[in-house]
Coordinates of C-alpha atoms in Angstrom, one line a residue:
M1 CA -25.8 23.2 -32.3
E2 CA -24.4 25.6 -29.7
I3 CA -24.0 24.2 -26.3
K4 CA -25.4 26.7 -23.8
D5 CA -25.9 24.6 -20.7
I6 CA -23.3 22.0 -19.4
H7 CA -25.9 19.8 -17.6
S8 CA -28.1 19.2 -20.7
F9 CA -24.9 18.6 -22.7
L10 CA -23.7 16.0 -20.2
V11 CA -27.0 14.2 -20.3
Y12 CA -26.8 14.1 -24.2
Y13 CA -23.1 13.1 -24.1
T14 CA -23.7 10.3 -21.6
R15 CA -26.3 8.9 -24.0
I16 CA -23.7 9.0 -26.8
K17 CA -21.3 7.1 -24.6
D18 CA -23.9 4.6 -23.6
R19 CA -24.4 3.7 -27.3
T20 CA -20.7 3.1 -27.6
R21 CA -20.7 1.0 -24.4
K22 CA -23.4 -1.3 -25.9
L23 CA -20.9 -2.4 -28.5
F24 CA -18.4 -3.5 -25.8
E25 CA -20.8 -6.3 -24.8
H26 CA -20.3 -7.8 -28.3
I27 CA -16.5 -7.8 -28.3
P28 CA -15.1 -11.2 -27.6
T29 CA -12.7 -10.9 -24.7
E30 CA -10.0 -12.7 -26.8
K31 CA -10.4 -10.1 -29.6
I32 CA -9.7 -7.0 -27.5
E33 CA -6.3 -6.5 -29.1
W34 CA -7.4 -7.5 -32.6
T35 CA -6.7 -5.2 -35.5
A36 CA -7.7 -5.1 -39.1
N37 CA -4.2 -4.1 -40.2
K38 CA -0.8 -4.4 -38.6
G39 CA 0.3 -1.1 -37.2
K40 CA -3.3 0.2 -36.8
F41 CA -5.3 0.7 -33.6
T42 CA -6.6 -2.5 -32.1
I43 CA -10.1 -2.7 -30.6
G44 CA -8.6 -2.1 -27.2
D45 CA -6.6 0.8 -28.5
I46 CA -9.7 2.5 -29.8
I47 CA -11.5 2.1 -26.5
R48 CA -8.4 3.4 -24.6
H49 CA -8.0 6.2 -27.1
L50 CA -11.6 7.4 -26.6
A51 CA -11.1 7.3 -22.8
L52 CA -7.7 8.9 -22.7
T53 CA -8.4 11.7 -25.3
E54 CA -11.6 12.6 -23.6
R55 CA -10.1 13.0 -20.2
L56 CA -6.5 14.0 -21.0
M57 CA -6.9 16.0 -24.1
Y58 CA -10.5 17.4 -24.5
V59 CA -11.2 18.0 -20.8
E60 CA -7.7 19.3 -20.1
N61 CA -8.0 21.7 -23.1
V62 CA -11.4 23.1 -22.0
C63 CA -10.0 23.6 -18.6
L64 CA -7.5 25.9 -20.3
K65 CA -4.6 23.4 -19.8
P66 CA -2.4 21.7 -22.4
S67 CA -3.2 18.2 -23.5
L68 CA -1.7 15.3 -21.4
Y69 CA -2.6 12.7 -24.0
S70 CA 0.4 10.5 -24.8
G71 CA -1.0 7.4 -26.5
C72 CA -3.4 4.6 -25.9
G73 CA -1.4 1.3 -25.8
E74 CA -1.8 -1.6 -23.4
S75 CA 0.4 0.1 -20.8
Y76 CA -2.7 2.1 -19.8
A77 CA -5.0 -0.9 -19.4
K78 CA -4.3 -4.5 -20.4
G79 CA -7.1 -7.0 -21.1
Y80 CA -10.8 -6.7 -21.8
Q81 CA -12.1 -5.7 -18.4
N82 CA -9.3 -3.3 -17.5
T83 CA -9.8 -1.5 -20.8
I84 CA -13.6 -1.2 -20.2
N85 CA -13.0 0.0 -16.7
L86 CA -10.6 2.7 -17.9
Y87 CA -13.2 3.9 -20.4
N88 CA -15.8 4.1 -17.6
E89 CA -13.6 5.6 -14.9
L90 CA -12.1 8.3 -17.0
H91 CA -15.6 9.3 -18.3
L92 CA -16.8 9.7 -14.7
E93 CA -13.8 11.9 -14.0
S94 CA -14.6 14.0 -17.1
V95 CA -18.2 14.4 -16.1
E96 CA -17.2 15.5 -12.6
I97 CA -14.9 18.2 -14.0
L98 CA -17.2 19.4 -16.7
S99 CA -20.2 19.6 -14.5
Q100 CA -18.6 22.5 -12.8
F101 CA -18.6 24.6 -16.0
T102 CA -21.0 27.6 -16.2
S103 CA -22.7 29.0 -19.2
E104 CA -20.1 31.7 -19.2
D105 CA -17.2 29.1 -19.2
L106 CA -18.6 27.5 -22.3
L107 CA -18.1 30.9 -24.2
K108 CA -14.4 31.2 -23.3
K109 CA -11.7 30.3 -25.8
C110 CA -9.3 27.4 -25.2
E111 CA -6.4 26.1 -27.3
T112 CA -6.3 22.8 -29.1
P113 CA -3.2 20.6 -29.2
G114 CA -2.7 22.0 -32.7
G115 CA -2.5 25.5 -31.3
H116 CA -5.9 26.7 -32.6
K117 CA -8.0 28.9 -30.4
I118 CA -11.6 27.6 -30.2
T119 CA -14.7 28.4 -28.2
I120 CA -15.0 25.7 -25.4
W121 CA -18.5 24.6 -26.4
K122 CA -17.2 24.0 -29.9
L123 CA -14.4 21.8 -28.6
L124 CA -16.9 19.8 -26.5
R125 CA -19.0 19.3 -29.7
A126 CA -15.8 18.0 -31.4
M127 CA -15.4 15.6 -28.5
V128 CA -18.8 14.1 -29.3
E129 CA -17.9 13.8 -33.0
H130 CA -14.7 12.1 -32.1
E131 CA -16.6 9.5 -30.0
I132 CA -19.0 8.8 -32.8
H133 CA -16.3 8.5 -35.4
H134 CA -14.4 5.9 -33.4
R135 CA -17.7 4.0 -32.6
G136 CA -18.1 3.7 -36.3
V137 CA -14.6 2.1 -36.5
L138 CA -15.6 -0.3 -33.8
Y139 CA -18.7 -1.3 -35.8
T140 CA -16.5 -1.9 -38.8
Y141 CA -14.0 -4.0 -36.9
L142 CA -16.8 -6.1 -35.4
A143 CA -18.3 -6.5 -38.9
L144 CA -14.9 -7.7 -40.2
L145 CA -14.9 -10.3 -37.4
E146 CA -18.4 -11.3 -38.5
I147 CA -19.8 -10.4 -35.1
K148 CA -23.5 -9.3 -35.1
T149 CA -23.9 -5.9 -33.5
P150 CA -27.0 -4.1 -32.2
P151 CA -28.6 -1.5 -34.4
I152 CA -27.8 2.0 -33.1
F153 CA -31.4 3.1 -32.8
G154 CA -33.3 -0.1 -32.3
L155 CA -33.9 -1.2 -35.9
T156 CA -31.6 -2.3 -38.7
S157 CA -31.9 -0.7 -42.2
E158 CA -33.7 -3.7 -43.4
E159 CA -36.3 -3.5 -40.6
V160 CA -36.9 0.2 -41.3
I161 CA -37.6 -0.7 -45.0
R162 CA -39.9 -3.5 -44.1
K163 CA -42.0 -1.2 -41.9
R164 CA -42.8 1.1 -44.9

């Protein structure tokens, strides 16, 4: 899917972010720094990682600047509400910056942190894939905690089968 118009992309991307946000309501505040394995991202790390990579890596790169991403630990936001606020605030900053892009801007080349040249619209598409990947990790973490989560599109697999 080629991204040709930034405004329609931002509407789509905000819906993706909203589905991630729905999961936040199911995270017990005392589990924000829980992890499945020592040394791996905590739930809070994942949320901060999404916020910080979006704004400080992806958006910086598509603005033809180097990545400013330097981690996602509690030094960026400590506690449940501060972590959620960081996610929301940095997304708003990203949208404000990206909304200035023209169709011509989307066709320019930028450089990834790995030094690869890529068309801007393709890196924006990768940003969406990154969000979805980490949302899946959040679903897995919550399942390990035996926390019921909302179905992503309104029905569970079992409910879809029953409707046949």
